[in-house]
Tab-separated table of C-alpha atoms in Angstrom:
chain	number	residue	atom	x	y	z
A	1	MET	CA	97.327	78.649	104.105
A	2	LYS	CA	100.670	80.238	104.199
A	3	GLU	CA	100.484	83.918	103.871
A	4	VAL	CA	102.791	86.646	103.207
A	5	ILE	CA	103.051	90.450	103.948
A	6	THR	CA	103.991	92.810	101.286
A	7	LEU	CA	105.824	96.237	102.415
A	8	GLN	CA	106.402	98.939	99.972
A	9	PHE	CA	108.726	101.998	100.311
A	10	GLY	CA	108.810	104.867	98.079
A	11	GLU	CA	107.391	106.360	94.874
A	12	GLN	CA	109.757	103.826	92.536
A	13	ALA	CA	109.016	101.045	94.454
A	14	ASN	CA	105.463	101.995	94.463
A	15	TYR	CA	105.291	101.948	90.656
A	16	VAL	CA	106.651	98.604	90.657
A	17	GLY	CA	104.141	97.535	93.167
A	18	ALA	CA	101.406	98.914	91.579
A	19	HIS	CA	102.020	96.928	88.285
A	20	TYR	CA	103.016	93.876	90.442
A	21	TRP	CA	99.699	93.793	92.149
A	22	ASN	CA	97.942	94.178	88.536
A	23	LEU	CA	99.818	90.964	87.529
A	24	MET	CA	99.405	88.960	90.557
A	25	GLN	CA	95.332	89.979	90.023
A	26	ALA	CA	95.258	88.910	86.605
A	27	ALA	CA	97.486	85.492	87.337
A	28	THR	CA	95.161	84.689	90.546
A	29	SER	CA	92.065	85.593	88.786
A	30	ASP	CA	89.459	82.352	88.656
A	31	ALA	CA	89.787	82.107	84.681
A	32	ALA	CA	93.621	82.097	85.319
A	33	ALA	CA	93.459	79.537	88.314
A	34	SER	CA	91.241	77.138	86.251
A	35	ALA	CA	93.623	77.230	83.488
A	36	HIS	CA	96.615	76.009	85.653
A	37	PRO	CA	97.490	72.422	85.518
A	38	SER	CA	97.355	72.110	89.127
A	39	GLY	CA	94.713	74.424	90.082
A	40	ALA	CA	97.026	75.343	93.109
A	41	LEU	CA	96.800	79.407	92.490
A	42	SER	CA	95.927	80.907	95.803
A	43	MET	CA	94.952	84.563	96.115
A	44	ASP	CA	94.909	83.916	99.672
A	45	THR	CA	98.725	83.669	99.668
A	46	LEU	CA	99.000	87.804	98.892
A	47	PHE	CA	95.433	88.552	99.138
A	48	CYS	CA	93.440	89.470	102.086
A	49	GLU	CA	89.506	88.473	101.669
A	50	ARG	CA	87.030	90.478	103.099
A	51	ASP	CA	83.065	91.139	102.279
A	52	GLY	CA	82.332	93.048	99.512
A	53	GLY	CA	79.970	95.321	100.917
A	54	GLY	CA	76.336	96.049	100.621
A	55	GLY	CA	74.923	92.944	102.172
A	56	ARG	CA	75.087	90.973	98.955
A	57	GLY	CA	77.526	88.242	100.124
A	58	ALA	CA	80.051	89.003	97.395
A	59	ARG	CA	83.592	88.832	98.618
A	60	ARG	CA	86.548	91.148	97.427
A	61	TYR	CA	90.508	90.676	97.680
A	62	THR	CA	92.821	93.541	98.496
A	63	PRO	CA	96.878	93.135	98.633
A	64	ARG	CA	98.221	92.453	102.205
A	65	ALA	CA	100.365	94.905	101.961
A	66	LEU	CA	101.348	98.235	103.654
A	67	VAL	CA	102.635	101.176	101.621
A	68	PHE	CA	104.558	103.975	102.517
A	69	ASP	CA	105.066	107.251	100.545
A	70	GLN	CA	105.229	111.020	100.261
A	71	PRO	CA	101.556	111.979	99.827
A	72	GLY	CA	102.135	114.264	96.961
A	73	ASN	CA	103.291	110.918	95.046
A	74	TYR	CA	99.635	109.321	95.124
A	75	MET	CA	95.815	110.167	94.820
A	76	ALA	CA	93.817	109.638	98.179
A	77	GLN	CA	91.820	106.511	97.424
A	78	GLY	CA	88.433	106.010	99.295
A	79	ASP	CA	87.495	102.396	101.029
A	80	PRO	CA	85.716	100.575	98.036
A	81	ASP	CA	83.364	99.153	100.360
A	82	ALA	CA	82.059	102.434	101.621
A	83	GLU	CA	81.678	103.625	98.377
A	84	GLU	CA	79.665	100.754	97.336
A	85	GLU	CA	77.393	101.182	100.096
A	86	LYS	CA	77.210	104.503	99.552
A	87	GLU	CA	75.902	103.830	95.989
A	88	GLN	CA	73.390	101.488	96.878
A	89	GLU	CA	72.009	103.580	99.834
A	90	ALA	CA	71.345	106.115	96.774
A	91	GLU	CA	69.585	103.648	94.833
A	92	LYS	CA	67.139	102.880	97.400
A	93	ALA	CA	66.349	106.175	98.115
A	94	GLU	CA	65.584	106.499	94.830
A	95	GLU	CA	63.686	103.857	94.467
A	96	ALA	CA	61.710	105.173	97.470
A	97	SER	CA	60.980	108.337	95.976
A	98	VAL	CA	59.585	107.049	92.678
A	99	GLN	CA	57.440	104.801	94.605
A	100	TRP	CA	56.317	107.939	96.903
A	101	ASN	CA	55.197	109.657	93.964
A	102	GLY	CA	53.052	107.204	92.911
A	103	GLN	CA	53.606	106.592	89.178
A	104	GLN	CA	56.072	105.484	86.714
A	105	VAL	CA	59.053	107.417	86.425
A	106	GLU	CA	62.028	106.607	83.869
A	107	VAL	CA	65.341	106.912	85.706
A	108	HIS	CA	68.320	107.745	83.788
A	109	ARG	CA	71.632	107.305	85.748
A	110	GLN	CA	75.050	109.031	84.459
A	111	THR	CA	77.919	106.284	83.846
A	112	PRO	CA	80.576	106.920	86.283
A	113	TYR	CA	83.628	108.594	85.211
A	114	ALA	CA	85.750	105.955	83.745
A	115	ARG	CA	89.574	106.064	84.637
A	116	GLN	CA	91.996	106.727	81.166
A	117	PRO	CA	93.721	103.312	80.641
A	118	PRO	CA	97.621	103.163	81.448
A	119	PRO	CA	99.645	104.565	78.982
A	120	LEU	CA	101.850	102.339	76.663
A	121	LEU	CA	105.523	102.009	78.150
A	122	HIS	CA	106.977	104.449	75.249
A	123	GLU	CA	104.187	107.076	76.703
A	124	SER	CA	104.636	109.818	79.226
A	125	THR	CA	104.542	108.592	82.856
A	126	PRO	CA	101.349	108.673	84.693
A	127	ARG	CA	101.184	111.537	87.358
A	128	TYR	CA	100.715	109.227	90.109
A	129	TRP	CA	101.080	105.592	90.640
A	130	THR	CA	97.589	104.875	91.884
A	131	ASP	CA	96.846	105.819	88.439
A	132	ILE	CA	97.306	102.606	87.065
A	133	LEU	CA	96.249	100.304	90.108
A	134	GLU	CA	93.616	98.029	88.410
A	135	GLN	CA	91.980	97.569	91.858
A	136	PRO	CA	92.198	100.219	95.016
A	137	TYR	CA	94.187	99.058	97.988
A	138	GLY	CA	92.158	98.264	101.044
A	139	ALA	CA	91.531	101.394	103.482
A	140	GLN	CA	94.808	100.230	105.985
A	141	THR	CA	97.099	99.953	103.162
A	142	VAL	CA	98.654	103.275	102.211
A	143	HIS	CA	100.366	105.553	104.520
A	144	GLY	CA	101.904	109.057	103.609
A	145	ILE	CA	105.166	110.130	105.191
A	146	SER	CA	106.860	113.112	105.578
A	147	GLY	CA	109.795	114.364	107.493
A	148	VAL	CA	108.902	117.961	108.145
A	149	GLU	CA	108.335	117.204	111.725
A	150	PHE	CA	111.434	115.797	112.205
A	151	GLY	CA	113.544	118.558	109.887
A	152	SER	CA	114.493	116.547	107.152
A	153	SER	CA	115.186	118.125	104.060
A	154	LEU	CA	111.812	120.426	104.322
A	155	GLY	CA	110.003	116.851	104.398
A	156	GLN	CA	111.788	115.399	101.128
A	157	MET	CA	113.787	112.993	103.138
A	158	ALA	CA	116.647	113.247	100.632
A	159	THR	CA	119.288	110.947	101.710
A	160	PHE	CA	119.187	107.354	103.348
A	161	ASN	CA	120.111	108.481	106.914
A	162	GLU	CA	117.227	111.410	106.770
A	163	GLY	CA	114.735	108.545	106.239
A	164	ARG	CA	116.142	106.400	108.735
A	165	ASN	CA	115.845	109.476	111.258
A	166	VAL	CA	112.051	110.081	110.146
A	167	PHE	CA	111.183	106.431	110.905
A	168	THR	CA	113.049	106.572	114.473
A	169	GLY	CA	111.282	109.306	115.527
A	170	MET	CA	107.861	108.039	114.380
A	171	ASN	CA	108.565	104.890	116.299
A	172	ALA	CA	109.404	106.564	119.143
A	173	ARG	CA	106.333	108.450	119.117
A	174	GLU	CA	103.864	105.288	118.241
A	175	ASP	CA	105.069	101.557	117.723
A	176	MET	CA	105.056	101.455	113.878
A	177	LEU	CA	104.298	97.983	114.218
A	178	GLU	CA	101.343	98.347	115.715
A	179	GLY	CA	97.896	99.336	114.028
A	180	ALA	CA	97.722	97.970	110.330
A	181	PHE	CA	100.729	95.852	110.349
A	182	ARG	CA	99.729	93.991	113.607
A	183	ASN	CA	95.647	93.532	111.989
A	184	TYR	CA	97.331	91.931	109.235
A	185	ALA	CA	99.730	89.597	110.792
A	186	GLU	CA	97.276	88.558	113.576
A	187	ALA	CA	94.800	87.621	110.731
A	188	CYS	CA	97.101	85.310	109.106
A	189	ASP	CA	96.451	81.591	109.843
A	190	GLN	CA	100.054	80.967	109.200
A	191	LEU	CA	102.720	83.737	108.221
A	192	GLN	CA	105.515	82.283	106.324
A	193	GLY	CA	107.365	85.798	105.933
A	194	PHE	CA	107.622	88.923	104.333
A	195	GLN	CA	108.222	90.584	100.895
A	196	ALA	CA	109.762	94.140	100.710
A	197	LEU	CA	109.675	96.522	97.746
A	198	SER	CA	111.799	99.665	98.371
A	199	ASP	CA	113.601	102.414	96.513
A	200	ALA	CA	117.105	101.571	96.217
A	201	GLN	CA	118.547	104.965	97.493
A	202	GLY	CA	117.117	108.071	99.114
A	203	GLY	CA	114.878	108.656	102.371
A	204	PHE	CA	112.472	105.758	101.892
A	205	ALA	CA	115.829	103.547	101.578
A	206	GLY	CA	116.386	104.070	105.062
A	207	PHE	CA	112.803	104.710	106.190
A	208	GLY	CA	112.326	101.009	104.760
A	209	MET	CA	115.418	99.526	106.170
A	210	ALA	CA	114.596	101.027	109.597
A	211	PHE	CA	111.391	99.274	109.441
A	212	LEU	CA	112.445	95.788	108.198
A	213	GLU	CA	115.252	96.099	111.394
A	214	CYS	CA	111.701	96.329	113.774
A	215	VAL	CA	109.992	93.313	111.676
A	216	ARG	CA	113.514	91.159	111.942
A	217	GLN	CA	113.467	91.414	115.894
A	218	GLU	CA	109.926	91.065	116.143
A	219	TYR	CA	109.854	87.582	113.708
A	220	PRO	CA	113.698	86.640	113.971
A	221	LYS	CA	113.244	83.263	112.251
A	222	SER	CA	111.020	84.796	109.236
A	223	PRO	CA	112.477	85.157	105.811
A	224	ILE	CA	112.507	88.572	104.384
A	225	VAL	CA	113.185	88.919	100.731
A	226	LEU	CA	114.237	92.799	99.804
A	227	TYR	CA	113.786	93.879	96.264
A	228	ASN	CA	115.529	97.248	95.889
A	229	ALA	CA	114.069	99.313	92.671
A	230	GLN	CA	117.026	101.575	91.210
A	231	ALA	CA	115.219	104.272	88.892
A	232	ALA	CA	118.259	105.252	87.071
A	233	ARG	CA	121.462	103.318	86.398
A	234	LEU	CA	124.406	103.795	88.874
A	235	GLN	CA	126.452	105.509	86.181
A	236	GLN	CA	123.912	108.250	86.107
A	237	ILE	CA	123.525	109.076	89.737
A	238	GLY	CA	125.796	111.054	91.639
A	239	VAL	CA	128.242	110.513	94.304
A	240	ALA	CA	125.963	110.720	96.982
A	241	GLY	CA	123.514	108.441	95.377
A	242	ARG	CA	125.734	105.713	94.952
A	243	VAL	CA	126.705	106.081	98.404
A	244	ASP	CA	123.343	105.814	99.725
A	245	VAL	CA	123.080	102.474	97.440
A	246	ALA	CA	126.122	101.107	99.239
A	247	VAL	CA	124.569	102.011	102.791
A	248	ALA	CA	121.190	100.595	101.869
A	249	LEU	CA	123.058	97.235	101.092
A	250	ALA	CA	125.360	97.426	104.193
A	251	SER	CA	122.227	97.970	106.352
A	252	ALA	CA	120.335	94.645	104.572
A	253	LEU	CA	123.450	92.642	105.300
A	254	GLU	CA	123.414	93.863	109.022
A	255	GLN	CA	119.966	93.152	109.584
A	256	ASP	CA	120.337	89.576	108.433
A	257	VAL	CA	117.748	90.374	105.163
A	258	SER	CA	117.121	86.873	103.905
A	259	MET	CA	117.461	87.991	100.103
A	260	SER	CA	118.478	91.462	98.717
A	261	VAL	CA	117.440	91.488	94.885
A	262	PRO	CA	118.378	94.490	92.981
A	263	LEU	CA	116.091	95.712	90.076
A	264	PHE	CA	117.170	97.638	87.154
A	265	ALA	CA	115.256	98.247	84.011
A	266	PRO	CA	117.073	98.440	80.479
A	267	PRO	CA	117.265	102.170	79.220
A	268	ARG	CA	114.353	101.710	76.402
A	269	VAL	CA	112.045	101.389	79.250
A	270	ALA	CA	113.435	103.950	81.725
A	271	GLY	CA	111.257	105.761	84.103
A	272	LEU	CA	108.731	105.512	86.699
A	273	TYR	CA	106.082	103.887	84.895
A	274	GLY	CA	108.195	101.790	81.882
A	275	GLY	CA	110.809	100.607	84.731
A	276	GLY	CA	108.491	99.971	87.119
A	277	ALA	CA	106.442	97.439	84.650
A	278	TRP	CA	109.710	95.933	83.485
A	279	MET	CA	111.138	95.432	87.628
A	280	ALA	CA	107.175	94.210	88.273
A	281	ALA	CA	107.443	91.659	85.751
A	282	ASN	CA	110.789	90.146	87.365
A	283	VAL	CA	109.447	90.283	90.712
A	284	ALA	CA	106.440	88.230	89.630
A	285	GLN	CA	108.920	85.679	88.274
A	286	TRP	CA	109.835	85.244	91.947
A	287	SER	CA	106.477	85.084	93.653
A	288	TRP	CA	105.139	82.798	90.945
A	289	GLY	CA	106.237	79.457	93.085
A	290	VAL	CA	104.682	80.942	96.320
A	291	VAL	CA	101.179	81.778	94.751
A	292	ALA	CA	101.078	78.431	92.950
A	293	GLY	CA	102.135	76.436	96.044
A	294	VAL	CA	104.866	74.980	94.509
A	295	GLN	CA	107.443	76.840	96.962
A	296	GLY	CA	107.099	78.615	100.208
A	297	LEU	CA	109.260	82.083	100.293
A	298	GLY	CA	111.740	80.406	102.345
A	299	ASP	CA	112.238	77.618	99.418
A	300	VAL	CA	112.428	80.924	97.042
A	301	VAL	CA	115.460	82.150	98.927
A	302	ASP	CA	117.087	78.648	99.434
A	303	CYS	CA	116.791	78.175	95.716
A	304	ALA	CA	118.497	81.544	94.851
A	305	THR	CA	121.161	80.968	97.156
A	306	ARG	CA	121.719	77.312	96.584
A	307	GLN	CA	122.245	75.980	99.863
A	308	ARG	CA	120.708	76.330	103.221
A	309	GLY	CA	122.126	78.514	105.889
A	310	PHE	CA	124.118	80.848	103.200
A	311	ARG	CA	124.618	84.450	104.251
A	312	VAL	CA	126.027	87.002	101.631
A	313	ALA	CA	127.966	88.763	104.404
A	314	GLU	CA	129.929	85.634	105.219
A	315	THR	CA	131.625	85.539	102.190
A	316	LEU	CA	132.348	89.335	101.969
């Protein structure tokens, strides 16, 4: 089993990520895997398996991912295992209460609030990218990042360099590769590489590139595939935004990212939700061979670059 760790940086990237994980969850479901000719589809490549909670022997899969965004861009998610255990404890307490009364009591349980289905592509964008996740992330996955402590545009991290400085400050205080990242890496039987979804401009472009720089130092030979999600077309952003995009690309080349893939959406599906869905479909196409066991992440890079040892920086 060869695992891949996914890293996500920024609001646009996390909309792409939410759609992407919904697609991967559906593609690797039992029904989809049984319908695949080779039957080789594996959730273990991109997902972590863990106990489903409640002592029932059930298993639950959650993305093997680290997600970074500003706290105002998502709703906090509880640990699904803990929620299930609380519900089961409440059921047991209720049953004990009925038995203690010594009589038959009819129990009416209110149906939990159902989340509204995601809107169609032409409808308004959901308020948070967590609204469109079919299954919540694991407890270690989502990390809120703010630049307030490091004097970054009142916490907004408006530019590439501001985001990079925020990461530098946080990493100086506490090694960012420890904790959840280290837990994911050490739990892998055979870690084959990393894929990253990042905003193409702004603070999280810089934050993400600084994070990948640390990953490259730790794993010098592992493939790193970077998807840069551009919320607006280059013609629609200002000079500062274009500079950010250029700086992000130059930094990716400098840090020896194995492959950098720019992601755009056509104008008719523009926006965080619609554009994210379009870009996620493209990322899923790149991932399909890895999930199906046909290719490794390094093979995807080799196929895209046409030859082994090819480096974009050498051709410029």
